[in-house]
Coordinates of N, CA and C and ligand atoms in Angstrom, one line a residue:
M1 N -86.9 145.3 -7.5 CA -87.9 144.9 -6.5 C -88.7 143.9 -6.9
K2 N -88.6 142.8 -6.0 CA -90.0 141.6 -6.3 C -91.4 142.2 -5.5
R3 N -92.5 142.1 -6.2 CA -93.4 142.0 -5.6 C -94.4 141.3 -5.4
E4 N -95.2 140.8 -4.7 CA -95.7 139.7 -4.2 C -97.5 139.5 -4.9
F5 N -97.6 138.6 -5.4 CA -98.8 138.1 -5.8 C -99.2 136.9 -5.7
A6 N -100.8 136.5 -5.8 CA -101.4 135.3 -5.3 C -102.0 135.4 -6.7
V7 N -102.3 134.0 -7.1 CA -103.4 134.1 -8.3 C -104.0 133.0 -8.0
I8 N -105.3 132.8 -7.7 CA -106.2 132.0 -7.4 C -106.9 131.3 -8.6
G9 N -106.7 130.2 -8.8 CA -107.6 129.6 -10.0 C -106.4 129.6 -11.3
L10 N -106.2 128.3 -11.5 CA -104.9 128.2 -12.5 C -105.4 127.7 -14.1
G11 N -106.9 128.1 -14.3 CA -107.3 127.9 -15.8 C -106.7 128.8 -17.0
R12 N -107.2 128.9 -17.9 CA -106.4 129.8 -18.9 C -106.2 131.2 -18.7
F13 N -107.1 132.0 -18.1 CA -107.0 133.1 -17.6 C -105.9 133.3 -16.6
G14 N -106.4 132.4 -15.6 CA -105.4 132.8 -14.3 C -104.1 132.1 -14.5
G15 N -103.8 131.1 -15.1 CA -102.9 130.5 -15.6 C -102.1 131.3 -16.5
S16 N -102.3 132.0 -17.5 CA -101.6 133.2 -18.4 C -101.3 134.3 -17.4
I17 N -101.9 134.6 -16.5 CA -101.4 135.7 -15.5 C -100.2 135.3 -14.6
C18 N -100.5 134.0 -14.3 CA -99.6 133.5 -13.1 C -98.1 133.3 -14.1
R19 N -98.1 132.7 -15.6 CA -97.0 132.6 -16.2 C -96.2 134.0 -16.6
E20 N -97.1 134.9 -16.8 CA -96.6 136.5 -17.5 C -96.0 136.9 -15.9
L21 N -96.6 136.8 -14.9 CA -95.9 137.7 -13.8 C -94.7 136.9 -13.2
S22 N -94.6 135.5 -13.6 CA -93.4 134.9 -12.9 C -92.1 134.9 -14.0
E23 N -92.6 135.4 -15.3 CA -91.4 135.5 -16.2 C -91.1 137.1 -16.4
E24 N -91.8 137.7 -15.5 CA -91.4 139.2 -15.3 C -90.7 139.2 -13.7
G25 N -90.3 137.9 -13.4 CA -89.7 137.8 -12.3 C -90.4 138.2 -11.0
M26 N -91.5 138.3 -11.0 CA -92.6 138.4 -9.8 C -92.6 137.3 -8.8
E27 N -92.8 137.4 -7.5 CA -93.2 136.4 -6.6 C -94.3 135.9 -6.6
V28 N -94.8 134.7 -7.1 CA -96.3 134.6 -7.1 C -96.6 133.0 -6.6
L29 N -97.5 133.3 -5.8 CA -98.2 132.4 -5.1 C -99.4 131.5 -5.8
A30 N -99.2 130.5 -6.6 CA -100.2 129.9 -7.5 C -101.3 128.7 -6.7
I31 N -102.5 129.2 -6.6 CA -103.7 128.4 -6.0 C -104.4 127.8 -6.9
D32 N -104.8 126.7 -6.4 CA -105.9 125.9 -7.5 C -106.5 124.8 -6.5
L33 N -107.5 124.1 -6.9 CA -108.2 123.1 -6.2 C -107.5 122.0 -6.6
A34 N -107.2 122.0 -8.1 CA -107.4 120.6 -8.7 C -105.6 120.6 -9.0
E35 N -105.1 119.2 -8.3 CA -103.7 118.6 -8.3 C -102.9 118.8 -9.7
D36 N -103.7 118.6 -10.8 CA -103.0 118.6 -12.1 C -102.5 120.0 -12.8
K37 N -103.5 121.0 -12.3 CA -102.9 122.5 -12.2 C -102.0 123.0 -11.3
V38 N -101.8 122.7 -10.3 CA -101.0 122.9 -9.4 C -99.6 122.3 -9.8
N39 N -99.7 121.1 -10.5 CA -98.3 120.4 -10.8 C -98.1 121.4 -12.0
E40 N -98.9 121.7 -12.8 CA -98.3 122.4 -14.1 C -97.6 123.8 -13.6
F41 N -97.7 124.3 -12.7 CA -97.4 125.6 -12.1 C -96.3 125.3 -11.1
K42 N -95.8 124.3 -10.6 CA -94.7 123.8 -9.7 C -93.5 124.6 -10.0
N43 N -93.2 124.5 -11.3 CA -91.7 125.0 -11.8 C -91.9 126.5 -12.4
I44 N -93.1 126.8 -12.4 CA -93.1 128.2 -13.0 C -93.5 129.2 -11.8
A45 N -94.4 129.3 -10.8 CA -94.7 130.2 -9.8 C -93.6 129.8 -8.7
S46 N -93.7 130.9 -7.9 CA -92.6 130.6 -6.8 C -92.9 129.4 -5.9
H47 N -94.4 129.4 -5.4 CA -95.2 128.6 -4.9 C -96.3 128.3 -5.3
A48 N -96.5 126.9 -5.0 CA -97.9 126.4 -6.1 C -98.4 125.5 -4.9
V49 N -99.7 125.7 -4.6 CA -100.4 124.7 -3.7 C -101.9 124.4 -4.1
I50 N -102.2 123.1 -3.6 CA -103.5 122.7 -3.6 C -104.4 123.3 -2.6
A51 N -105.6 124.3 -2.9 CA -106.1 124.6 -1.8 C -107.6 125.1 -2.3
D52 N -108.3 125.0 -1.5 CA -110.0 125.6 -1.6 C -109.9 127.0 -1.2
A53 N -109.8 127.8 -2.3 CA -109.8 129.4 -1.5 C -111.3 129.7 -0.9
T54 N -112.2 128.9 -0.7 CA -113.3 129.4 -0.2 C -113.1 129.2 1.1
D55 N -112.0 128.4 1.6 CA -111.9 128.0 2.9 C -111.0 129.1 3.4
E56 N -112.0 129.9 4.5 CA -111.0 131.0 5.1 C -109.5 130.6 5.9
K57 N -110.0 129.4 6.8 CA -109.0 129.0 7.4 C -107.4 128.7 6.5
V58 N -107.9 128.1 5.2 CA -106.6 127.8 4.4 C -106.0 129.1 4.0
L59 N -106.8 130.1 3.6 CA -106.4 131.4 3.1 C -105.4 132.0 4.3
K60 N -105.8 131.7 5.5 CA -105.1 132.5 6.6 C -103.9 131.9 6.6
E61 N -103.8 130.5 6.5 CA -102.9 129.6 6.7 C -101.6 129.8 5.6
L62 N -102.3 130.3 4.6 CA -101.3 130.5 3.7 C -100.8 131.9 3.6
G63 N -101.3 132.8 4.5 CA -100.7 134.2 4.8 C -101.0 134.9 3.6
V64 N -102.4 134.8 3.1 CA -102.7 135.7 1.9 C -103.0 137.1 2.3
R65 N -103.2 137.4 3.6 CA -103.5 138.8 4.0 C -102.3 139.7 3.7
N66 N -101.2 138.8 3.6 CA -99.7 139.7 3.6 C -99.3 140.1 2.1
I67 N -100.2 139.2 1.3 CA -99.8 139.5 -0.1 C -100.5 140.6 -0.7
E68 N -99.6 141.5 -1.5 CA -99.8 142.8 -1.9 C -101.3 142.8 -2.9
H69 N -101.1 141.7 -3.5 CA -102.0 141.9 -5.0 C -102.8 140.5 -5.1
V70 N -103.8 140.3 -5.1 CA -104.4 139.0 -5.1 C -105.3 138.9 -6.6
I71 N -105.1 138.1 -7.5 CA -106.1 137.9 -8.5 C -106.8 136.7 -8.4
V72 N -108.2 136.9 -8.5 CA -109.1 135.5 -8.5 C -109.9 135.4 -10.0
A73 N -109.1 134.4 -10.4 CA -109.4 133.8 -11.5 C -110.2 132.5 -11.7
I74 N -111.3 132.4 -10.9 CA -111.8 131.2 -10.8 C -113.0 131.3 -11.7
G75 N -113.4 130.2 -12.6 CA -113.9 130.2 -13.8 C -115.5 130.2 -13.7
D76 N -116.1 129.2 -13.7 CA -117.6 128.8 -13.8 C -118.0 129.2 -12.3
N77 N -117.2 128.9 -11.3 CA -118.0 128.7 -10.0 C -118.1 130.2 -9.5
I78 N -119.3 130.9 -9.8 CA -119.5 132.3 -9.5 C -119.4 132.3 -8.2
Q79 N -120.3 131.1 -7.4 CA -120.4 131.4 -6.0 C -118.9 131.4 -5.2
A80 N -118.0 130.5 -5.7 CA -116.6 130.4 -5.0 C -115.8 131.7 -5.2
S81 N -116.0 132.5 -6.5 CA -115.5 133.7 -6.9 C -115.8 134.7 -5.9
I82 N -117.0 134.5 -5.4 CA -117.7 135.5 -4.7 C -117.3 135.8 -3.2
L83 N -117.4 134.3 -2.9 CA -116.9 133.8 -1.5 C -115.6 134.3 -1.2
T84 N -114.7 133.9 -2.0 CA -113.4 133.8 -2.1 C -113.0 135.9 -2.2
T85 N -113.8 136.3 -2.7 CA -113.3 137.9 -2.8 C -113.9 138.4 -1.8
L86 N -114.7 138.3 -1.1 CA -115.2 138.4 0.1 C -114.3 138.1 1.3
M87 N -113.9 137.2 1.3 CA -112.6 136.7 2.5 C -111.8 137.5 2.2
L88 N -111.2 137.9 0.8 CA -109.9 138.5 0.9 C -109.8 139.9 1.2
T89 N -111.3 140.6 1.3 CA -111.6 141.7 1.6 C -111.7 141.9 3.1
E90 N -112.1 141.1 3.5 CA -112.4 140.7 5.0 C -111.0 140.9 5.8
L91 N -109.9 139.8 4.9 CA -108.8 139.8 5.7 C -107.7 141.0 5.2
G92 N -108.5 142.1 4.9 CA -107.7 143.1 4.6 C -106.6 143.4 3.4
V93 N -106.9 142.4 2.3 CA -105.4 142.3 1.1 C -106.0 143.7 0.4
K94 N -104.7 144.2 0.1 CA -104.7 145.4 -0.2 C -105.2 145.6 -1.7
K95 N -104.9 144.9 -2.9 CA -105.4 145.1 -3.9 C -105.9 143.6 -4.6
I96 N -107.4 143.5 -4.9 CA -107.8 142.5 -5.6 C -108.4 142.6 -6.7
T97 N -108.1 141.7 -7.9 CA -108.6 141.4 -9.1 C -109.4 140.4 -9.3
V98 N -110.5 140.4 -9.5 CA -111.3 139.5 -10.2 C -111.7 139.3 -11.5
K99 N -111.8 138.1 -12.2 CA -112.2 137.9 -13.0 C -114.0 137.7 -13.3
A100 N -114.9 138.2 -14.0 CA -116.2 138.2 -13.9 C -116.6 137.5 -15.0
Q101 N -117.7 136.7 -14.8 CA -118.5 135.6 -15.4 C -119.1 136.5 -16.5
N102 N -120.4 137.3 -15.9 CA -121.0 138.0 -16.4 C -121.3 139.4 -15.7
D103 N -122.3 140.4 -16.3 CA -122.6 141.6 -16.0 C -123.1 141.7 -14.2
Y104 N -124.0 140.5 -13.9 CA -124.4 140.6 -12.8 C -123.1 140.1 -11.8
H105 N -122.4 139.4 -12.1 CA -121.2 138.7 -11.6 C -120.4 139.9 -11.1
E106 N -120.1 140.9 -12.1 CA -119.4 141.9 -12.0 C -120.1 142.9 -10.7
K107 N -121.3 143.2 -11.1 CA -122.0 144.1 -9.8 C -121.6 143.6 -8.8
I108 N -121.7 142.4 -8.3 CA -121.9 141.8 -6.8 C -120.2 142.2 -6.7
L109 N -119.2 142.1 -7.4 CA -117.7 142.0 -7.1 C -117.6 143.5 -6.6
N110 N -118.1 144.1 -7.6 CA -117.7 145.8 -7.0 C -118.3 146.0 -6.0
K111 N -119.5 145.6 -5.5 CA -120.2 146.0 -4.3 C -119.7 145.4 -3.3
I112 N -119.0 144.1 -3.2 CA -118.2 143.5 -2.3 C -117.0 144.0 -1.8
G113 N -116.6 145.0 -2.7 CA -115.0 145.4 -2.7 C -113.7 145.1 -3.3
A114 N -114.3 144.4 -4.8 CA -112.8 144.2 -5.6 C -112.5 145.2 -6.3
D115 N -111.4 145.4 -5.9 CA -110.8 146.8 -6.6 C -110.6 147.1 -8.2
Q116 N -110.8 146.0 -8.8 CA -110.7 145.6 -10.4 C -111.3 144.4 -10.8
V117 N -112.4 144.7 -11.7 CA -113.1 143.6 -11.9 C -113.1 143.6 -13.4
V118 N -112.4 142.4 -14.1 CA -112.1 142.1 -15.6 C -113.1 141.5 -16.1
H119 N -113.3 141.4 -17.5 CA -114.2 140.4 -18.1 C -113.5 140.3 -19.6
P120 N -112.5 139.5 -19.4 CA -111.4 139.2 -20.5 C -112.5 138.9 -21.8
E121 N -113.4 138.0 -21.7 CA -114.0 137.9 -22.9 C -114.8 138.7 -23.7
R122 N -115.4 139.4 -22.6 CA -116.2 140.7 -23.6 C -115.4 141.6 -23.6
D123 N -114.3 142.3 -22.9 CA -113.5 143.0 -23.6 C -113.0 142.8 -24.8
M124 N -112.2 141.6 -25.0 CA -111.6 141.3 -26.0 C -112.4 141.2 -27.0
G125 N -113.7 140.7 -27.0 CA -114.7 140.5 -28.1 C -115.1 142.0 -28.5
K126 N -115.0 143.2 -27.8 CA -115.2 144.7 -28.1 C -114.2 145.1 -28.8
R127 N -112.8 144.9 -28.7 CA -111.6 144.9 -29.4 C -111.4 144.6 -30.6
I128 N -111.8 143.3 -30.6 CA -111.9 142.6 -31.9 C -112.9 143.2 -32.8
A129 N -114.0 143.4 -32.5 CA -115.2 143.9 -32.8 C -114.7 145.1 -33.8
H130 N -114.1 146.0 -33.0 CA -113.8 147.6 -33.5 C -112.9 147.2 -34.7
N131 N -111.9 146.2 -34.4 CA -111.0 145.8 -35.4 C -111.4 145.4 -36.7
I132 N -112.6 144.6 -36.3 CA -113.2 144.1 -37.8 C -113.9 144.8 -38.3
I133 N -114.9 145.8 -37.9 CA -115.5 147.0 -38.3 C -114.6 148.1 -39.3
S134 N -113.4 148.1 -38.7 CA -112.5 149.0 -39.4 C -111.2 148.6 -39.5
N135 N -110.6 148.2 -40.6 CA -109.3 147.8 -40.6 C -108.1 148.8 -40.1
N136 N -108.4 149.9 -40.1 CA -107.5 151.1 -39.8 C -107.5 151.2 -38.2
I137 N -108.5 151.0 -37.3 CA -108.5 150.8 -36.1 C -107.8 149.4 -35.5
L138 N -106.7 149.4 -34.9 CA -105.7 148.6 -34.8 C -106.0 147.8 -33.2
D139 N -106.4 148.9 -32.5 CA -106.5 148.5 -31.1 C -107.2 149.4 -30.4
H140 N -108.2 149.1 -29.5 CA -109.3 149.4 -29.0 C -109.5 149.4 -27.4
L141 N -109.4 150.6 -26.9 CA -109.2 150.3 -25.3 C -110.5 151.4 -24.3
E142 N -111.3 150.7 -24.0 CA -112.5 151.3 -23.6 C -112.3 152.3 -22.2
L143 N -112.3 153.5 -22.0 CA -112.0 154.1 -20.8 C -113.3 154.3 -20.0
S144 N -114.2 154.6 -20.6 CA -115.7 154.6 -20.0 C -116.7 154.0 -21.1
D145 N -117.8 154.4 -20.9 CA -119.0 153.7 -21.5 C -119.0 154.7 -23.0
D146 N -118.4 155.8 -23.0 CA -118.4 156.7 -24.3 C -116.9 157.1 -24.5
H147 N -115.7 156.9 -23.8 CA -114.7 157.5 -24.1 C -113.8 156.0 -24.2
S148 N -112.7 156.5 -25.5 CA -111.7 155.3 -25.7 C -110.5 155.9 -26.0
I149 N -109.5 155.2 -26.0 CA -108.1 155.2 -26.6 C -108.0 154.2 -27.6
V150 N -107.9 154.7 -28.9 CA -107.6 153.7 -30.1 C -106.3 154.0 -30.8
E151 N -105.6 153.0 -31.2 CA -104.7 153.0 -32.3 C -104.9 152.9 -33.5
V152 N -104.8 154.0 -34.4 CA -105.3 153.6 -36.0 C -104.1 154.1 -36.7
K153 N -104.1 153.4 -38.1 CA -102.8 153.6 -38.7 C -103.0 154.8 -39.8
A154 N -102.1 155.7 -39.9 CA -102.1 156.9 -40.8 C -102.4 156.6 -42.4
G155 N -103.1 156.8 -43.0 CA -103.3 156.5 -44.6 C -102.8 157.9 -45.3
T156 N -103.1 157.7 -46.6 CA -102.5 159.0 -47.8 C -103.1 160.3 -47.1
K157 N -104.4 160.1 -46.7 CA -105.3 161.3 -46.5 C -104.5 162.5 -45.8
M158 N -103.6 161.7 -44.4 CA -103.0 162.3 -43.2 C -101.4 162.5 -44.0
S159 N -100.9 161.7 -44.5 CA -99.6 161.6 -44.8 C -99.5 163.0 -45.5
G160 N -97.9 163.6 -44.6 CA -97.3 164.8 -45.3 C -97.5 165.7 -44.5
K161 N -98.8 165.7 -43.8 CA -99.7 166.5 -42.9 C -98.9 167.1 -41.6
T162 N -98.7 168.2 -40.9 CA -98.4 168.1 -39.3 C -99.6 168.2 -38.6
L163 N -99.5 168.2 -37.4 CA -100.7 168.3 -36.5 C -101.4 169.5 -36.5
V164 N -100.8 170.6 -36.8 CA -101.4 172.0 -36.9 C -102.1 171.6 -38.2
D165 N -101.9 171.2 -39.3 CA -102.4 171.2 -40.3 C -103.7 170.6 -40.3
L166 N -103.6 169.1 -39.6 CA -104.9 168.3 -39.3 C -105.7 169.1 -38.5
D167 N -105.2 169.8 -37.4 CA -106.0 170.3 -36.2 C -107.0 169.5 -35.8
V168 N -106.7 168.2 -35.3 CA -107.5 167.3 -35.0 C -108.7 167.5 -33.7
R169 N -107.9 168.3 -32.6 CA -108.7 168.8 -31.5 C -109.5 169.6 -31.8
A170 N -109.4 170.5 -32.8 CA -110.4 171.5 -33.2 C -111.3 170.9 -33.9
N171 N -110.9 170.2 -34.9 CA -111.8 169.5 -35.7 C -112.8 168.4 -35.3
Y172 N -112.3 167.6 -34.6 CA -112.6 166.5 -34.3 C -113.1 166.3 -32.7
G173 N -112.5 167.2 -32.0 CA -112.8 167.0 -30.8 C -112.0 165.9 -30.1
C174 N -110.9 165.5 -30.7 CA -110.2 164.3 -30.0 C -108.5 164.5 -30.3
N175 N -107.8 164.0 -29.3 CA -106.4 164.3 -29.4 C -105.4 163.1 -29.7
I176 N -104.5 163.4 -30.5 CA -103.3 162.5 -30.6 C -102.5 162.6 -29.9
V177 N -102.3 161.5 -28.8 CA -101.4 161.7 -27.8 C -100.0 161.2 -28.1
A178 N -99.9 160.1 -29.1 CA -98.5 159.6 -29.5 C -98.6 159.1 -30.8
I179 N -97.2 159.0 -31.4 CA -97.3 158.7 -32.9 C -96.2 157.5 -32.9
K180 N -96.3 156.3 -33.5 CA -95.5 155.7 -33.6 C -95.0 155.3 -34.9
Q181 N -93.8 155.8 -34.9 CA -93.2 156.0 -36.4 C -93.0 155.3 -37.1
E182 N -93.5 154.9 -38.2 CA -92.9 153.8 -39.3 C -91.6 153.6 -39.8
H183 N -91.1 154.9 -40.0 CA -89.8 154.8 -40.8 C -88.8 154.5 -39.7
N184 N -88.7 155.0 -38.5 CA -87.9 154.6 -37.6 C -87.9 153.7 -36.4
K185 N -89.5 153.3 -36.3 CA -89.8 152.5 -35.3 C -89.8 153.3 -34.0
Q186 N -89.7 154.7 -33.9 CA -89.6 155.3 -32.7 C -91.2 155.7 -32.2
I187 N -91.2 155.8 -30.9 CA -92.7 156.4 -30.7 C -92.4 157.7 -29.7
N188 N -93.2 158.6 -30.2 CA -93.2 160.1 -30.2 C -94.3 160.4 -29.0
V189 N -94.1 160.3 -28.0 CA -95.4 160.9 -27.1 C -95.2 162.3 -26.9
S190 N -96.7 162.9 -26.8 CA -96.8 164.4 -26.6 C -96.3 164.9 -28.0
P191 N -96.4 164.7 -29.3 CA -95.8 165.1 -30.3 C -96.1 166.4 -30.2
M192 N -95.1 167.4 -30.8 CA -95.1 168.6 -31.0 C -96.5 169.0 -32.2
A193 N -96.9 170.2 -32.0 CA -97.7 170.6 -33.4 C -97.1 170.5 -34.6
T194 N -95.7 170.6 -34.7 CA -95.1 170.9 -36.2 C -94.8 169.5 -36.6
E195 N -95.1 168.1 -35.6 CA -94.7 166.9 -36.0 C -95.5 166.5 -37.3
M196 N -94.9 165.9 -37.9 CA -95.2 165.2 -39.3 C -95.6 164.0 -39.7
I197 N -96.8 164.0 -40.1 CA -97.5 162.3 -40.2 C -97.1 161.8 -41.5
N198 N -96.6 160.4 -41.2 CA -96.4 159.8 -42.6 C -97.2 158.5 -42.7
K199 N -97.5 158.2 -44.1 CA -98.4 156.9 -44.1 C -98.1 155.7 -43.7
G200 N -98.5 154.8 -42.7 CA -98.2 153.9 -41.9 C -97.9 154.2 -40.8
D201 N -97.8 155.7 -39.9 CA -97.6 155.8 -38.8 C -98.8 155.4 -38.2
I202 N -98.6 155.1 -36.8 CA -99.7 154.6 -35.8 C -100.0 155.8 -34.8
L203 N -101.2 155.9 -34.8 CA -101.7 157.1 -34.2 C -102.4 156.9 -32.8
I204 N -102.0 157.0 -31.6 CA -102.8 157.1 -30.5 C -103.7 157.9 -30.3
V205 N -104.8 157.8 -30.2 CA -105.9 158.8 -30.0 C -106.8 158.7 -28.9
I206 N -107.1 159.7 -28.3 CA -107.8 159.7 -27.1 C -109.1 160.7 -27.5
G207 N -110.4 160.2 -27.0 CA -111.6 161.0 -27.1 C -112.7 160.1 -26.8
A208 N -113.9 161.0 -27.0 CA -115.2 160.8 -27.0 C -115.5 159.6 -28.2
D209 N -116.2 158.6 -27.9 CA -116.2 157.5 -29.1 C -116.9 158.2 -30.3
K210 N -117.8 159.2 -30.1 CA -118.6 159.7 -31.3 C -117.6 160.6 -32.1
D211 N -116.6 161.1 -31.4 CA -115.7 162.2 -31.9 C -114.7 161.2 -32.8
I212 N -114.0 160.2 -32.0 CA -112.8 159.4 -32.6 C -113.8 158.5 -33.9
S213 N -115.1 158.2 -34.0 CA -115.7 157.9 -35.0 C -115.8 158.8 -36.2
R214 N -115.9 160.1 -36.1 CA -116.1 161.0 -37.1 C -114.7 160.9 -37.7
F215 N -113.7 161.3 -36.6 CA -112.1 161.4 -37.0 C -111.7 159.9 -38.0
E216 N -112.2 159.3 -37.6 CA -111.8 157.7 -38.3 C -112.4 157.5 -39.7
K217 N -113.6 158.0 -39.8 CA -114.3 158.1 -41.0 C -113.8 159.0 -42.1
Q218 N -113.5 160.2 -41.5 CA -112.9 161.2 -42.3 C -111.7 161.1 -42.5
L219 N -110.9 160.8 -42.0 CA -109.3 160.9 -42.0 C -108.5 159.7 -42.1
V220 N -109.2 159.1 -41.7 CA -108.3 157.6 -41.5 C -109.0 156.6 -42.5
V221 N -109.3 156.9 -43.6 CA -110.0 156.1 -44.6 C -109.0 154.9 -45.0
D222 N -109.7 153.7 -45.3 CA -108.8 152.8 -45.9 C -108.4 152.9 -47.3
D223 N -107.1 153.1 -47.4 CA -106.6 153.0 -48.7 C -105.3 152.4 -49.1
D224 N -105.6 151.2 -48.5 CA -104.3 150.3 -48.9 C -104.8 149.2 -50.0
Ligands
ADP301 P1 -110.6 129.8 -17.5 O1 -112.3 130.0 -18.2 O2 -110.1 131.0 -17.2 O3 -110.0 128.5 -18.1 P2 -111.3 127.8 -15.5 O4 -112.8 127.3 -15.0 O5 -111.1 126.8 -16.6 O6 -111.6 129.2 -16.0 O7 -110.3 127.8 -14.5 C1 -110.8 128.0 -13.1 C2 -109.8 127.5 -12.1 O8 -110.2 127.8 -10.9 C3 -109.9 125.9 -12.3 O9 -108.5 125.4 -12.6 C4 -110.5 125.3 -11.1 O10 -109.9 123.9 -10.4 C5 -110.2 126.6 -10.2 N1 -111.1 126.8 -8.8 C6 -112.4 126.7 -8.9 N2 -113.0 126.7 -7.7 C7 -111.9 127.0 -6.9 C8 -111.5 127.2 -5.4 N3 -112.7 127.3 -4.4 N4 -110.4 127.1 -5.0 C9 -109.2 127.4 -5.6 N5 -109.4 127.2 -7.3 C10 -110.6 127.0 -7.7

């Protein structure tokens, strides 16, 4: 079933969302002030229109209120981003995702009713920093200020041990929720306690940052 989306602002971020949604077969209305941006997406999105999203009349004419999920990806113009978001909430759009430029912008967007505020540069920066600090942290997803999900690569210290042997939950307070097995490229979600870990397997671990950090320092040491 096709779902309807609108992407407002077709810069690097909005453009990439628009491209991906379209490639996944979704119905996307692409909106930008700039003619060249709109031309670029004419053959990619289902509809691409030149419009100023801060103009309420225009949003109404485009039928944005009937679109299930609107993504506001207006770049540097924070005022336009806020105004557009406010109008979308007033129009009663069901789900609004907005890209924030900074923490103040994010605070305001949350206050005026954005359902999801994303901060791609900051979030990607954090993920890369975690990856730089430890070669074994392949990916890091922040769940809250002090909880995360991480992907770590099992080294020799864990190899040949079962989840019972390691007893990560009792010893470190975090949980291994899935194992991507290196030898057969299978992903084992909610692994059994008797599941054996092998070097090179990727473990998906959830927990408090301090617990994950202890687990990582003691068990996921670099050994390549
Ligand atoms: P990024 O950092 O994602 O590359 P940009 O600042 O390059 O962001 O892109 C933001 C896009 O938003 C630009 O293409 C710009 O024309 C568009 N834009 C800015 N203001 C409006 C507006 N009021 N209505 C529609 N599009 C807008």
